[in-house]
mmCIF file of C-alpha atoms in Angstrom:
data_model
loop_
_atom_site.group_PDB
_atom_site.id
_atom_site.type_symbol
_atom_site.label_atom_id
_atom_site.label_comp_id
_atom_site.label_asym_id
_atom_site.label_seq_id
_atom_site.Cartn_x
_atom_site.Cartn_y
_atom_site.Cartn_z
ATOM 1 C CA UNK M 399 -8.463 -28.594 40.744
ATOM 2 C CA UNK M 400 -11.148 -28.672 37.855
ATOM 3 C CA UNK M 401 -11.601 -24.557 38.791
ATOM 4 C CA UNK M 402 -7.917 -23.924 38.514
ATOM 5 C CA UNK M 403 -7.397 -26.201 35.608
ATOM 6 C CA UNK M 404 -10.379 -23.713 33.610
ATOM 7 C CA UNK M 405 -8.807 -20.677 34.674
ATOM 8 C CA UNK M 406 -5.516 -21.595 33.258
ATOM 9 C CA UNK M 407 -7.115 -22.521 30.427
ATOM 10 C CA UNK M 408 -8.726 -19.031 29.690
ATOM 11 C CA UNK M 409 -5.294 -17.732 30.784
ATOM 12 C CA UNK M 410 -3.885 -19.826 27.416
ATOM 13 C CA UNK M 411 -6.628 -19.272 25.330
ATOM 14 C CA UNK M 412 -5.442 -15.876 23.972
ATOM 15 C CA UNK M 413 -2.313 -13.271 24.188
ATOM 16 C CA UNK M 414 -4.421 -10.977 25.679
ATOM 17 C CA UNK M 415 -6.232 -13.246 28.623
ATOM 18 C CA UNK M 416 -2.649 -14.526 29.378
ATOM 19 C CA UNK M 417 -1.482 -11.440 29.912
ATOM 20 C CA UNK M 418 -4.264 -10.119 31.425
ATOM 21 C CA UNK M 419 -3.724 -13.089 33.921
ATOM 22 C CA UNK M 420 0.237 -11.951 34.348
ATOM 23 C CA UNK M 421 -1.199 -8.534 35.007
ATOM 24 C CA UNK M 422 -3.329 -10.273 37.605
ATOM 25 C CA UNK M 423 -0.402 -11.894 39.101
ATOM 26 C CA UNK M 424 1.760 -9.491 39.212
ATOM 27 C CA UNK M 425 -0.782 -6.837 41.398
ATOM 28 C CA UNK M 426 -1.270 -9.758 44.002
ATOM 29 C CA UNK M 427 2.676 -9.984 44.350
ATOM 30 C CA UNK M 428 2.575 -6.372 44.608
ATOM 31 C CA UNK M 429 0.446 -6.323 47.601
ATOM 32 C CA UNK M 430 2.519 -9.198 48.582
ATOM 33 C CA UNK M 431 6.022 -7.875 48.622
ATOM 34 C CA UNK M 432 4.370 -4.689 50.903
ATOM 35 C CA UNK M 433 3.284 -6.628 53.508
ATOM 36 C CA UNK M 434 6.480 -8.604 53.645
ATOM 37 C CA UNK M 435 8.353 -5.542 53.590
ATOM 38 C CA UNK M 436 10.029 -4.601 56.698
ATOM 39 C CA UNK M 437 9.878 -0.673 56.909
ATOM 40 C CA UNK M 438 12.795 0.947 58.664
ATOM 41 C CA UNK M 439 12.517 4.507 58.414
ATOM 42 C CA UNK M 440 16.292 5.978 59.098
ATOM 43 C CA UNK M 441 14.557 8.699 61.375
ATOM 44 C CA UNK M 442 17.566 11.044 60.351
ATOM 45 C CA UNK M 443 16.213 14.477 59.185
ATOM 46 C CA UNK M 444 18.430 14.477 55.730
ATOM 47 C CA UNK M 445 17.592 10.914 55.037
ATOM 48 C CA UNK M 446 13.922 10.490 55.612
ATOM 49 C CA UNK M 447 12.583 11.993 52.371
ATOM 50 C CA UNK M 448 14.429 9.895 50.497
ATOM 51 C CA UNK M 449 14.071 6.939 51.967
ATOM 52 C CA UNK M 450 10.572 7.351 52.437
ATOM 53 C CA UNK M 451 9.861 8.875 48.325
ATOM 54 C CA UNK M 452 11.797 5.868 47.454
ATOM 55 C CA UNK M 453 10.307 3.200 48.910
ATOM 56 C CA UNK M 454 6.397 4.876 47.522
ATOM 57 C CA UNK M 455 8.001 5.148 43.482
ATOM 58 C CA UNK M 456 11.658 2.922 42.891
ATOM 59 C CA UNK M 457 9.128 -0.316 43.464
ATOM 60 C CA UNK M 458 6.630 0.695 41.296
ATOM 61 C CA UNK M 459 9.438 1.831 37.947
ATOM 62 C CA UNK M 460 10.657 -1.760 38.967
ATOM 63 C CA UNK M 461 7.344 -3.357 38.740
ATOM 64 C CA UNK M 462 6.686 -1.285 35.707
ATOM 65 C CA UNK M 463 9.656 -2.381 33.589
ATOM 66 C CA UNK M 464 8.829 -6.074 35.061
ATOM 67 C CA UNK M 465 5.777 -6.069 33.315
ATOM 68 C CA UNK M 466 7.397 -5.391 29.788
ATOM 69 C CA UNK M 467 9.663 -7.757 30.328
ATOM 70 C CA UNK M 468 6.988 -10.828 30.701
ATOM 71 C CA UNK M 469 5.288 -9.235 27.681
ATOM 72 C CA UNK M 470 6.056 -11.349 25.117
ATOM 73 C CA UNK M 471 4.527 -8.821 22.811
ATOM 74 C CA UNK M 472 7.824 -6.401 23.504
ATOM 75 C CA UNK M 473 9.838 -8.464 21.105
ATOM 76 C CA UNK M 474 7.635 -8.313 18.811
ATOM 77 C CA UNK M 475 7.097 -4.743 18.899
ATOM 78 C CA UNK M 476 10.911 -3.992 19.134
ATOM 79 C CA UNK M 477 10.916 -6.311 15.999
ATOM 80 C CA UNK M 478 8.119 -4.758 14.178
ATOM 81 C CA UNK M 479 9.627 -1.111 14.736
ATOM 82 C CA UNK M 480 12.876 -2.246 13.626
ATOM 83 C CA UNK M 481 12.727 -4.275 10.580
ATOM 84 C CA UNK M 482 13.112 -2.886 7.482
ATOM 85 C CA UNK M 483 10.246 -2.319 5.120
ATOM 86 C CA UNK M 484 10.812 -4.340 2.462
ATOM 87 C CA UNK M 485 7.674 -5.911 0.732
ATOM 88 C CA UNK M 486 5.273 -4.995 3.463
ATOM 89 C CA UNK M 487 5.079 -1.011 5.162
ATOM 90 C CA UNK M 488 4.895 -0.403 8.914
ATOM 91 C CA UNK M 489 1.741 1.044 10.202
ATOM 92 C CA UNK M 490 2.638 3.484 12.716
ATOM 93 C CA UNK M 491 -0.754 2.763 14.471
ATOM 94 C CA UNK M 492 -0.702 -0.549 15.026
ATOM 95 C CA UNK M 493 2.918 0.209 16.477
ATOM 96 C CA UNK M 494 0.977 2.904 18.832
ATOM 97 C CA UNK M 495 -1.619 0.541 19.727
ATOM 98 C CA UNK M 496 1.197 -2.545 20.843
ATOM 99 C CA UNK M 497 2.538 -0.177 23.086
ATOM 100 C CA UNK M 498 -0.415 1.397 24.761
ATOM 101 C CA UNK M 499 -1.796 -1.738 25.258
ATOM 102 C CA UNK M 500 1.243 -3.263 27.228
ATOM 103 C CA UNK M 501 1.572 -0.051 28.599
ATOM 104 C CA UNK M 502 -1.655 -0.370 30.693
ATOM 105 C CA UNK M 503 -1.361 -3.661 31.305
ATOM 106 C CA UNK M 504 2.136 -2.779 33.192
ATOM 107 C CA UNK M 505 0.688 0.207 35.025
ATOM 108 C CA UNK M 506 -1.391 -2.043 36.938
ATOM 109 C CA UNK M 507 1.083 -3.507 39.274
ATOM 110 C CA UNK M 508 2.773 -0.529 40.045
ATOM 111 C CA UNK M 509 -1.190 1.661 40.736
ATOM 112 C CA UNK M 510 -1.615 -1.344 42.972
ATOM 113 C CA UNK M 511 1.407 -0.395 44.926
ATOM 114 C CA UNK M 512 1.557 3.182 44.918
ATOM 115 C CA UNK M 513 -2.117 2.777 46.373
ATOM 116 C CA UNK M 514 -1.258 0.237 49.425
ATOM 117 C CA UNK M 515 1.789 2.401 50.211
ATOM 118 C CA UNK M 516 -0.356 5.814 50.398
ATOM 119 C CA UNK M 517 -3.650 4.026 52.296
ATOM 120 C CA UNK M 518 -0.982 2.233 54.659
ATOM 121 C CA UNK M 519 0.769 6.030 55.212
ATOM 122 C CA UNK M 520 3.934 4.873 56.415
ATOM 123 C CA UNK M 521 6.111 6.649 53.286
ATOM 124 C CA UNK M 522 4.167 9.619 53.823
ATOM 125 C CA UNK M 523 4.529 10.115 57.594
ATOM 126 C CA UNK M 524 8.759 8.878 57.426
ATOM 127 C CA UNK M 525 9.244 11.427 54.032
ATOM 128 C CA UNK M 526 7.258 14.350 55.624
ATOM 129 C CA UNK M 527 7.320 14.007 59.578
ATOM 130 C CA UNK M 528 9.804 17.193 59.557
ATOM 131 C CA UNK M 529 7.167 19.372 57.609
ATOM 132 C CA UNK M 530 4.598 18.438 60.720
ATOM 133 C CA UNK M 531 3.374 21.999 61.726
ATOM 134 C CA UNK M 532 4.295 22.061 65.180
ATOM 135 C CA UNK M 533 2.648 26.152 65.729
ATOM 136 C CA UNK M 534 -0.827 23.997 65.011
ATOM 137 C CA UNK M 535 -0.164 20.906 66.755
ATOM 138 C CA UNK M 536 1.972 21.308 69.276
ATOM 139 C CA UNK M 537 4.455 23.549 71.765
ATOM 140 C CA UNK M 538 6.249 25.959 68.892
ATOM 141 C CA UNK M 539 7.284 28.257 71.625
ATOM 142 C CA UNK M 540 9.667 25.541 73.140
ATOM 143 C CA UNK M 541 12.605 27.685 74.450
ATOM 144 C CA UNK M 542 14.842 24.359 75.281
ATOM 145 C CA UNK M 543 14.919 23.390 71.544
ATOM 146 C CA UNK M 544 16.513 25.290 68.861
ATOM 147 C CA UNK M 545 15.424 25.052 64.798
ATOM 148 C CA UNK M 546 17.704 22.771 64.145
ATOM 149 C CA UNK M 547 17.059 20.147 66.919
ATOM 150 C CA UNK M 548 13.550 20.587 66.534
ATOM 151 C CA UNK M 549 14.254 19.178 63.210
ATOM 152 C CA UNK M 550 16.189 16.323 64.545
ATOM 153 C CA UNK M 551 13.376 15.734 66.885
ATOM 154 C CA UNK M 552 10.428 15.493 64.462
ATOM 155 C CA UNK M 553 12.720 13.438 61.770
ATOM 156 C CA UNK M 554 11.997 10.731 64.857
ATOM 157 C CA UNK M 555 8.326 10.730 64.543
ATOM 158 C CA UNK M 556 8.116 7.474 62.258
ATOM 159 C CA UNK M 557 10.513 5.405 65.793
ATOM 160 C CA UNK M 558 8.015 5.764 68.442
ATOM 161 C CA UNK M 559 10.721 3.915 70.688
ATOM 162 C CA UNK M 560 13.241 6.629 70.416
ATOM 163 C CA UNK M 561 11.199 9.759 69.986
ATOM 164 C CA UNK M 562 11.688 12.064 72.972
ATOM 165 C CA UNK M 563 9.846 15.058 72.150
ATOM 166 C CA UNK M 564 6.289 14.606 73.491
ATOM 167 C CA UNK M 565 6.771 18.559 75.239
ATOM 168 C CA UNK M 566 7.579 19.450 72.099
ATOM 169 C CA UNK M 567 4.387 17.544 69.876
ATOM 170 C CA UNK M 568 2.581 14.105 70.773
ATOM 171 C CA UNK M 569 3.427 11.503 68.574
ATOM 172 C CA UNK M 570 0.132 10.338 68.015
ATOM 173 C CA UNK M 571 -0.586 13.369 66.915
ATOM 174 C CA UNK M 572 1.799 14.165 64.768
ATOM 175 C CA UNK M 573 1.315 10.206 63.271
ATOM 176 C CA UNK M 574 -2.226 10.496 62.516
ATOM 177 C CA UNK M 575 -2.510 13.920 61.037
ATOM 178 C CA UNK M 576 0.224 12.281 58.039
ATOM 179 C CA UNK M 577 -1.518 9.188 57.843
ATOM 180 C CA UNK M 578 -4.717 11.385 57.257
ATOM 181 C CA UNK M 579 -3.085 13.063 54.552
ATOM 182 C CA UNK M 580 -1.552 9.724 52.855
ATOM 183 C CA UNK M 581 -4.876 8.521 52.682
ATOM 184 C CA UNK M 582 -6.256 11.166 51.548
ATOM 185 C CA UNK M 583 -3.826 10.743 48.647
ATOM 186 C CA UNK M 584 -4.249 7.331 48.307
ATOM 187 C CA UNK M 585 -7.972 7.660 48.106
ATOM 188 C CA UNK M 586 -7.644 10.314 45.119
ATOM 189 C CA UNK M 587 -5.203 8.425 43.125
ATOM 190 C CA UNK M 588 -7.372 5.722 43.553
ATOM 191 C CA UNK M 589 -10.531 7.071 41.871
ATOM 192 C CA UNK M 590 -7.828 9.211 39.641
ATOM 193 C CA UNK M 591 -7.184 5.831 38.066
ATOM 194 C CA UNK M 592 -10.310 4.437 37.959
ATOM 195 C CA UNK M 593 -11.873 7.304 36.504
ATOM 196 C CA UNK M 594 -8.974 7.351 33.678
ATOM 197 C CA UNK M 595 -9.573 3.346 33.476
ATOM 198 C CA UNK M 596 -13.311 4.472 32.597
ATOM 199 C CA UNK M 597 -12.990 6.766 30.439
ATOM 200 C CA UNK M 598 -10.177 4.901 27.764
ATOM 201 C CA UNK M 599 -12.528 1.929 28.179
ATOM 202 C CA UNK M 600 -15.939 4.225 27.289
ATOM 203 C CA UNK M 601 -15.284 6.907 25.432
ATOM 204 C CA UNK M 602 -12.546 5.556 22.816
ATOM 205 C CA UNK M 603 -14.923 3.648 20.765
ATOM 206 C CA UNK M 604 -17.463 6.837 20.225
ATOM 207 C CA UNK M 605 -14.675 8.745 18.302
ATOM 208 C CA UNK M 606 -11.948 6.464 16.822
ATOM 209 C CA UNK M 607 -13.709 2.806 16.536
ATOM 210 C CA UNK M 608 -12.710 2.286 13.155
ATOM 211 C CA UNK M 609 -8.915 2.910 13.673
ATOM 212 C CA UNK M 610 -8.848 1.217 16.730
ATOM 213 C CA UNK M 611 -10.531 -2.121 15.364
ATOM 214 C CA UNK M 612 -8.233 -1.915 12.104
ATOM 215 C CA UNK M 613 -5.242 -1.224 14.590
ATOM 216 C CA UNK M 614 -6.344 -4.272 17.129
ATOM 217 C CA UNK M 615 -6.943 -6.584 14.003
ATOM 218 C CA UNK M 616 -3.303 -6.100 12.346
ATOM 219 C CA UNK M 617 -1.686 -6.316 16.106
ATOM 220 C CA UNK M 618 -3.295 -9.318 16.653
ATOM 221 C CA UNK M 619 -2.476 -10.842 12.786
ATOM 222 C CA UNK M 620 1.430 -9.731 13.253
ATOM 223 C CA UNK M 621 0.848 -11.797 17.006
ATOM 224 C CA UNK M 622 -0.646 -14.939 14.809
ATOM 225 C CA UNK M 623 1.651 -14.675 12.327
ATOM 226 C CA UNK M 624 5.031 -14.880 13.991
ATOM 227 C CA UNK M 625 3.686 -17.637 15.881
ATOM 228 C CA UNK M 626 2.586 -19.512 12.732
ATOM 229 C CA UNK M 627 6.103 -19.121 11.528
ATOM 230 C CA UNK M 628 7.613 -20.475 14.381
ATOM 231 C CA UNK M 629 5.791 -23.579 14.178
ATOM 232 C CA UNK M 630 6.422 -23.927 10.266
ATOM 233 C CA UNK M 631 10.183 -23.562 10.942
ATOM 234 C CA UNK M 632 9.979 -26.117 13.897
ATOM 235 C CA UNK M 633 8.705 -28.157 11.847
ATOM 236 C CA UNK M 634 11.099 -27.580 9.139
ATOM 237 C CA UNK M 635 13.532 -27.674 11.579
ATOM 238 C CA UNK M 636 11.930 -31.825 12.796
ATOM 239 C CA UNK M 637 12.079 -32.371 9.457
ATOM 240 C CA UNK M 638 15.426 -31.910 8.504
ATOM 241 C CA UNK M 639 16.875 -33.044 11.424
ATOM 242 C CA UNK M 640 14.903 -36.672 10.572
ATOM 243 C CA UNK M 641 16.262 -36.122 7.003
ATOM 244 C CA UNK M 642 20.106 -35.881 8.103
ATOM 245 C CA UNK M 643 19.421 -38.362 10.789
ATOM 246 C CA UNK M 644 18.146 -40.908 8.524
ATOM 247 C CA UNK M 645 20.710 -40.249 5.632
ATOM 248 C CA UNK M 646 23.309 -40.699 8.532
ATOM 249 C CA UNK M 647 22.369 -44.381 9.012
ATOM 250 C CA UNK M 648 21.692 -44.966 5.722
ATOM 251 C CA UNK M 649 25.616 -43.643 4.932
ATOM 252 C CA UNK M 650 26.398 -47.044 7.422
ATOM 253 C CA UNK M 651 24.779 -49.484 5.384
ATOM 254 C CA UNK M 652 27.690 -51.395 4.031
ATOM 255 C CA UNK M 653 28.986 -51.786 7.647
ATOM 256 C CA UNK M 654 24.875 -52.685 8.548
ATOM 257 C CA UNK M 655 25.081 -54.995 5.630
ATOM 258 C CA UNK M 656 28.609 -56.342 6.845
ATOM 259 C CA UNK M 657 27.357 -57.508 10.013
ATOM 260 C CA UNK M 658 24.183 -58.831 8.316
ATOM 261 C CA UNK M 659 21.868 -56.621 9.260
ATOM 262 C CA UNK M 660 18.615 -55.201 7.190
ATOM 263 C CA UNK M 661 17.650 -51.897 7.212
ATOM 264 C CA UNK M 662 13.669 -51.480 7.369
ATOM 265 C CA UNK M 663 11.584 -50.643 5.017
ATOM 266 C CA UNK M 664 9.611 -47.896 6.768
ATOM 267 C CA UNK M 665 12.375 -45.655 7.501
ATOM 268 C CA UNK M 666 12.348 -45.260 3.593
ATOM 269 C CA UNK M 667 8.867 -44.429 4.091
ATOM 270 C CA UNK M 668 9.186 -41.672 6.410
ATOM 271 C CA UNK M 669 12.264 -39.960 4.857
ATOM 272 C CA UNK M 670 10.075 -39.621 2.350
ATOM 273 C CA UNK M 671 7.414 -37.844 4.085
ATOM 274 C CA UNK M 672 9.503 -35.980 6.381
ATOM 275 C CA UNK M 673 11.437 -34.975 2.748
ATOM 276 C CA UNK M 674 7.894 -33.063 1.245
ATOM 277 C CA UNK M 675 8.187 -30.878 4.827
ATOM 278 C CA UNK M 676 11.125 -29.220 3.663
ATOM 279 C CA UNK M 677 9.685 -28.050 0.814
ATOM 280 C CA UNK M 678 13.259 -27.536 -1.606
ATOM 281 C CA UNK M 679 14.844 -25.829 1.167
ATOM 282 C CA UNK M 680 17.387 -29.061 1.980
ATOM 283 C CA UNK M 681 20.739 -27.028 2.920
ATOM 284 C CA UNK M 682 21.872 -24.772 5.634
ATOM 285 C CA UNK M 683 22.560 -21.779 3.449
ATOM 286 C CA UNK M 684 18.902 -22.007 1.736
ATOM 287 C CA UNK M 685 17.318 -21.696 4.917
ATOM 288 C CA UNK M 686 19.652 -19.296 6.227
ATOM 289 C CA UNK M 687 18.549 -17.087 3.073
ATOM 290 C CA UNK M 688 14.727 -17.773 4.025
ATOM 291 C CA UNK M 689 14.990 -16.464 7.330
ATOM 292 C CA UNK M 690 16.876 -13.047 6.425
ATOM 293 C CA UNK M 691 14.242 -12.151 3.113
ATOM 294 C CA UNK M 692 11.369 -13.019 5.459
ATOM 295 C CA UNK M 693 12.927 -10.558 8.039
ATOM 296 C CA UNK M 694 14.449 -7.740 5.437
ATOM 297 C CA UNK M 695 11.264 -8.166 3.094
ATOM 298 C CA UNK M 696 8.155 -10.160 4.298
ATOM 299 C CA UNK M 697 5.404 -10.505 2.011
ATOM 300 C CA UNK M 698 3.106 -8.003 1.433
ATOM 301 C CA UNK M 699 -0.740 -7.931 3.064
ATOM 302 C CA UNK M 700 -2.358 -9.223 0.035
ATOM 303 C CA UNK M 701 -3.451 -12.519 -1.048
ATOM 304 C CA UNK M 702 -3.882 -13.045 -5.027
ATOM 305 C CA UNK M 703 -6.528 -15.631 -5.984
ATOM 306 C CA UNK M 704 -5.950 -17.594 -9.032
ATOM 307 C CA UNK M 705 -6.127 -16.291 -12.574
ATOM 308 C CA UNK M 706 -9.711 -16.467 -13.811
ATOM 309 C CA UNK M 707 -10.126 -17.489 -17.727
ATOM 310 C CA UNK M 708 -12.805 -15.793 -19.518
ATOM 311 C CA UNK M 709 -14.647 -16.815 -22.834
ATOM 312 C CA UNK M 710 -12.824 -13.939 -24.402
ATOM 313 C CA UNK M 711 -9.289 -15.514 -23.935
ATOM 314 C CA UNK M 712 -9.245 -12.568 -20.519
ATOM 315 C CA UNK M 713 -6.670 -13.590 -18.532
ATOM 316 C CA UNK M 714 -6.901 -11.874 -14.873
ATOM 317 C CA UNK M 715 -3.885 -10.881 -12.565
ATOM 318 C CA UNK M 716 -6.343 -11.200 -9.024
ATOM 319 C CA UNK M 717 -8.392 -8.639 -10.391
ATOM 320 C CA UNK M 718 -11.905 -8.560 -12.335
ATOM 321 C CA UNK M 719 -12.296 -7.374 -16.072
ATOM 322 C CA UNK M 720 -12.755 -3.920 -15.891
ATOM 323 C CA UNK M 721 -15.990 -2.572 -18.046
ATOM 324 C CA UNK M 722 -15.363 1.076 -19.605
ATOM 325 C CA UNK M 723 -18.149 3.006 -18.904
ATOM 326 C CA UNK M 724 -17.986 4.377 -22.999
ATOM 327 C CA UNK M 725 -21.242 3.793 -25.078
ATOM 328 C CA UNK M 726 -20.225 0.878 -27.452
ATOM 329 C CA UNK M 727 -20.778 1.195 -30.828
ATOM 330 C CA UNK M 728 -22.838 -1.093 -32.659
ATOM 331 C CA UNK M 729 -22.545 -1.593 -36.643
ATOM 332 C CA UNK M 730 -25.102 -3.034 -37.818
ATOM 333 C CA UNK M 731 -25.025 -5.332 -41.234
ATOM 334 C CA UNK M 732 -27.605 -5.931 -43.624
ATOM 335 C CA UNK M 733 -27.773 -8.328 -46.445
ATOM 336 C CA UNK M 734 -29.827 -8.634 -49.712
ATOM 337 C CA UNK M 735 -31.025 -11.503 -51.376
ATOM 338 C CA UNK M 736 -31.040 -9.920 -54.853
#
């Protein structure tokens, strides 16, 4: 349990381990779902192909629009892209970079299953058992069959209990010579992904390393940010429902009072506290207005530090005097004492 509790632990500790973790997840139910799958090929020569194509790439688009969806970064990306600009301009990069990186992290479910399909073969051998060439494999000079029931004969390749043309082509034949060709495939897009994996991870710091740190540090500030909010306006939200709560029973006093009852003293105490939360904002409308100007115009990346007095009455604005590079001029002043 102490294992399980620190690896959901590192899965909380950042955006990125959680959903690295979801990622994880999501590939083992991937692998998951296959083997539970019961394939039925329809062994019907207009109906194989797409039954068989579907089943290897309507999963994977599934699994691949999934893994936005338990991105809790796509909000905040639809969000980001969609606000207005107000106080505080949209970088198109750091846009970029939110969607590339959820982008990845949602192709991994659906490489995991396009893999297992091809290395199993059985898509492969139901889409493409009519294309089977019979003139290398088997009797093409069968003068029983015509072109169109050989067709209906080798769409029953994938049903080895109803295929009935072993004069025409074995069945194991015809079976292992598509499975050698699925995972063939399956083999290449496996190192075709792992060699793209390798070279996004290795080569995209030795040309764009500043951009992508600047574009990583403001996706992961907009990430910190809204979340910081959220708490500040739960708490708000605590706040002010303790606020109207307590005013509520204070409102009943005379009927407390009535029935000779005493109030005590520390709910004074913390209406008084929970009143500095709120900050002025003590009506529905206020906070109403809060929440649209932080959305139409939030403030901008820049944080001014207090004015600075100087001995020469200088008052700064966040910035330092500025010194003119001119010569000054001295004038110098002599007095006599005759």
């Amino acid at each position: 349990m102490d294992k399980f509790r620190m690896i959901f632990q590192f899965f909380q500790s950042n955006q990125e381990s959680f959903m690295n973790g979801i990622c994880g997840i999501m590939a083992l139910a991937s692998t998951q779902m296959y083997s539970a799958f019961d394939f039925n090929c329809p062994c019907l020569p207009h109906y194989n192909m797409a039954y068989g194509l579907g089943i290897l790439l309507v999963p994977p688009f599934i699994l691949f629009l999934l893994g936005f969806v338990l991105n809790n970064n796509i909000s905040m990306l639809a969000e980001e892209w969609r606000r207005p600009h107000g106080q505080r301009g949209k970088d198109p990069a750091v846009l970029r970079y939110m969607f590339c990186s959820m982008a990845q992290r949602a192709m991994i479910a659906p490489a995991v299953w396009v893999s297992v399909t091809l290395l199993d073969g059985k898509c492969i051998t139901c889409a493409f058992c009519t294309s089977v060439p019979v003139e290398a494999l088997g009797n093409a000079s069968h003068p029983l069959l015509s072109q169109g029931e050989i067709q209906r004969v080798l769409a029953r390749i994938p049903c080895k209990e109803i295929y009935n043309g072993q004069e025409l082509i074995a069945n194991e034949v015809a079976v292992r010579y598509l499975r050698c060709i699925s995972q063939a495939l399956g083999w290449c897009f496996v190192l075709l992904m792992t060699t793209l994996a390798f070279l996004v991870r290795s080569l995209r710091p030795c040309f764009s390393q500043a951009a992508f740190l600047k574009s990583r540090y403001w996706s992961h500030y907009i990430d910190i940010e809204r979340k910081l909010f959220d708490d500040t306006c739960a708490e708000h939200a605590r706040s002010f429902a303790k606020v109207c709560i307590q005013q509520f029973f204070e409102g009943m006093s005379t009927d407390l009072v009535a029935a000779r009852c005493h109030l005590p003293r520390k709910a004074s105490a913390d209406m008084g506290e929970a009143s500095k939360k709120l900050l002025g904002i003590t009506d529905q409308g206020t906070m109403n207005m809060a929440l649209k100007s932080w959305h139409r115009c939030k403030p901008p990346l820049h944080l001014h530090p207090p004015d600075l007095p100087s001995g020469n009455g200088w008052v700064g604005e966040g910035q330092p005097p500025v010194h003119s590079s001119a010569p000054r001029r001295e004038t110098a002043a002599y007095y006599s004492s005759v």
